[in-house]
Amino acid sequence: MGRVGRKEFWIVIISSICFWIIVTQAAVYLENHLNFFIFSIVLFATWLITISAILCITIKRFHDKDKPWYYGIIGLMIPIFGIIWWVIQCGFMQGDKTVNSYGLPHT
């Protein structure tokens, strides 16, 4: 449980995407020096770390709005509209200013 604000949300989203881009580009650059198995493991691990960070911060962001955890997954499962809804809800709309079922307001 816990809550995070919009600022922390954007920091995690942007840093996760940058991490994914840097590691992926480095792996592609080194593709000739790595065998296919190691290349695949590196890309999968990078994807897993990025998705985990984004999903965790999304759930905490919805907790800030007093919504259950599955709202974060629903928003990411609906093509185009779900992503737009997710960005608006998590990135731009303010959370609860009072105590909710997930804790004290984010300061």
Coordinates of C-alpha atoms in Angstrom, one line a residue:
M1 CA 0.0 0.0 0.0
G2 CA 1.0 3.5 -0.4
R3 CA 0.5 6.6 -2.6
V4 CA 2.6 8.6 -4.9
G5 CA 2.1 11.9 -6.6
R6 CA 2.3 12.9 -10.3
K7 CA 5.9 14.1 -10.0
E8 CA 7.2 10.7 -8.8
F9 CA 5.0 9.0 -11.4
W10 CA 6.6 10.9 -14.2
I11 CA 10.1 10.4 -12.8
V12 CA 9.7 6.7 -12.8
I13 CA 8.0 6.5 -16.2
I14 CA 10.7 8.7 -17.9
S15 CA 13.6 7.0 -16.2
S16 CA 12.2 3.5 -17.0
I17 CA 11.8 4.4 -20.6
C18 CA 15.3 5.9 -20.8
F19 CA 16.7 2.7 -19.1
W20 CA 14.9 0.5 -21.6
I21 CA 16.1 2.6 -24.6
I22 CA 19.7 2.7 -23.4
V23 CA 20.0 -1.0 -22.6
T24 CA 18.2 -2.0 -25.8
Q25 CA 20.4 0.2 -28.0
A26 CA 23.5 -1.1 -26.3
A27 CA 22.3 -4.7 -26.8
V28 CA 21.6 -4.0 -30.5
Y29 CA 25.0 -2.4 -30.9
L30 CA 26.7 -5.4 -29.3
E31 CA 24.5 -7.9 -31.1
N32 CA 27.4 -9.1 -33.3
H33 CA 29.5 -9.8 -30.2
L34 CA 26.7 -11.6 -28.2
N35 CA 25.1 -14.9 -29.1
F36 CA 21.4 -14.9 -29.7
F37 CA 20.5 -16.5 -26.4
I38 CA 22.4 -13.9 -24.3
F39 CA 20.9 -11.1 -26.5
S40 CA 17.4 -12.5 -25.9
I41 CA 18.0 -12.7 -22.2
V42 CA 19.2 -9.1 -22.0
L43 CA 16.2 -7.8 -23.9
F44 CA 13.8 -9.9 -21.9
A45 CA 15.3 -8.8 -18.6
T46 CA 15.2 -5.2 -19.7
W47 CA 11.6 -5.5 -20.7
L48 CA 10.7 -7.2 -17.4
I49 CA 12.4 -4.5 -15.2
T50 CA 10.7 -1.7 -17.2
I51 CA 7.3 -3.2 -17.1
S52 CA 7.6 -4.0 -13.4
A53 CA 8.5 -0.4 -12.5
I54 CA 5.8 1.1 -14.7
L55 CA 3.1 -1.3 -13.3
C56 CA 4.2 -0.7 -9.6
I57 CA 4.2 3.1 -10.0
T58 CA 0.8 2.9 -11.8
I59 CA -0.8 0.9 -9.0
K60 CA 0.5 3.4 -6.4
R61 CA -0.7 6.3 -8.5
F62 CA -4.2 4.8 -8.6
H63 CA -4.0 4.3 -4.8
D64 CA -3.5 8.0 -4.6
K65 CA -6.9 8.4 -6.3
D66 CA -8.5 5.8 -4.0
K67 CA -8.8 3.3 -6.8
P68 CA -8.0 -0.5 -6.5
W69 CA -4.9 -2.0 -8.1
Y70 CA -6.6 -3.5 -11.1
Y71 CA -7.4 0.0 -12.6
G72 CA -3.7 0.2 -13.6
I73 CA -3.9 -3.1 -15.5
I74 CA -7.3 -2.3 -17.1
G75 CA -6.0 1.0 -18.5
L76 CA -3.0 -0.7 -20.1
M77 CA -4.9 -3.6 -21.6
I78 CA -7.2 -1.5 -23.8
P79 CA -5.5 -0.4 -27.0
I80 CA -5.1 3.3 -27.7
F81 CA -8.0 4.5 -25.6
G82 CA -6.7 2.7 -22.5
I83 CA -3.2 4.2 -22.9
I84 CA -4.7 7.7 -23.3
W85 CA -6.9 7.2 -20.3
W86 CA -4.0 5.9 -18.3
V87 CA -1.8 8.9 -19.1
I88 CA -4.5 11.4 -18.2
Q89 CA -5.5 9.6 -15.0
C90 CA -2.0 9.0 -13.7
G91 CA 0.0 11.8 -15.2
F92 CA -2.3 14.8 -15.2
M93 CA -5.2 14.4 -12.7
Q94 CA -4.6 15.2 -9.1
G95 CA -5.0 12.6 -6.3
D96 CA -7.1 12.7 -3.2
K97 CA -6.1 15.6 -0.9
T98 CA -7.5 13.8 2.2
V99 CA -6.8 10.5 3.8
N100 CA -8.2 7.6 1.8
S101 CA -8.2 3.8 2.2
Y102 CA -4.5 3.6 1.0
G103 CA -3.0 6.1 3.5
L104 CA -2.2 9.7 4.1
P105 CA -2.1 12.2 1.2
H106 CA 1.1 12.6 -0.7
T107 CA 3.0 15.7 0.3

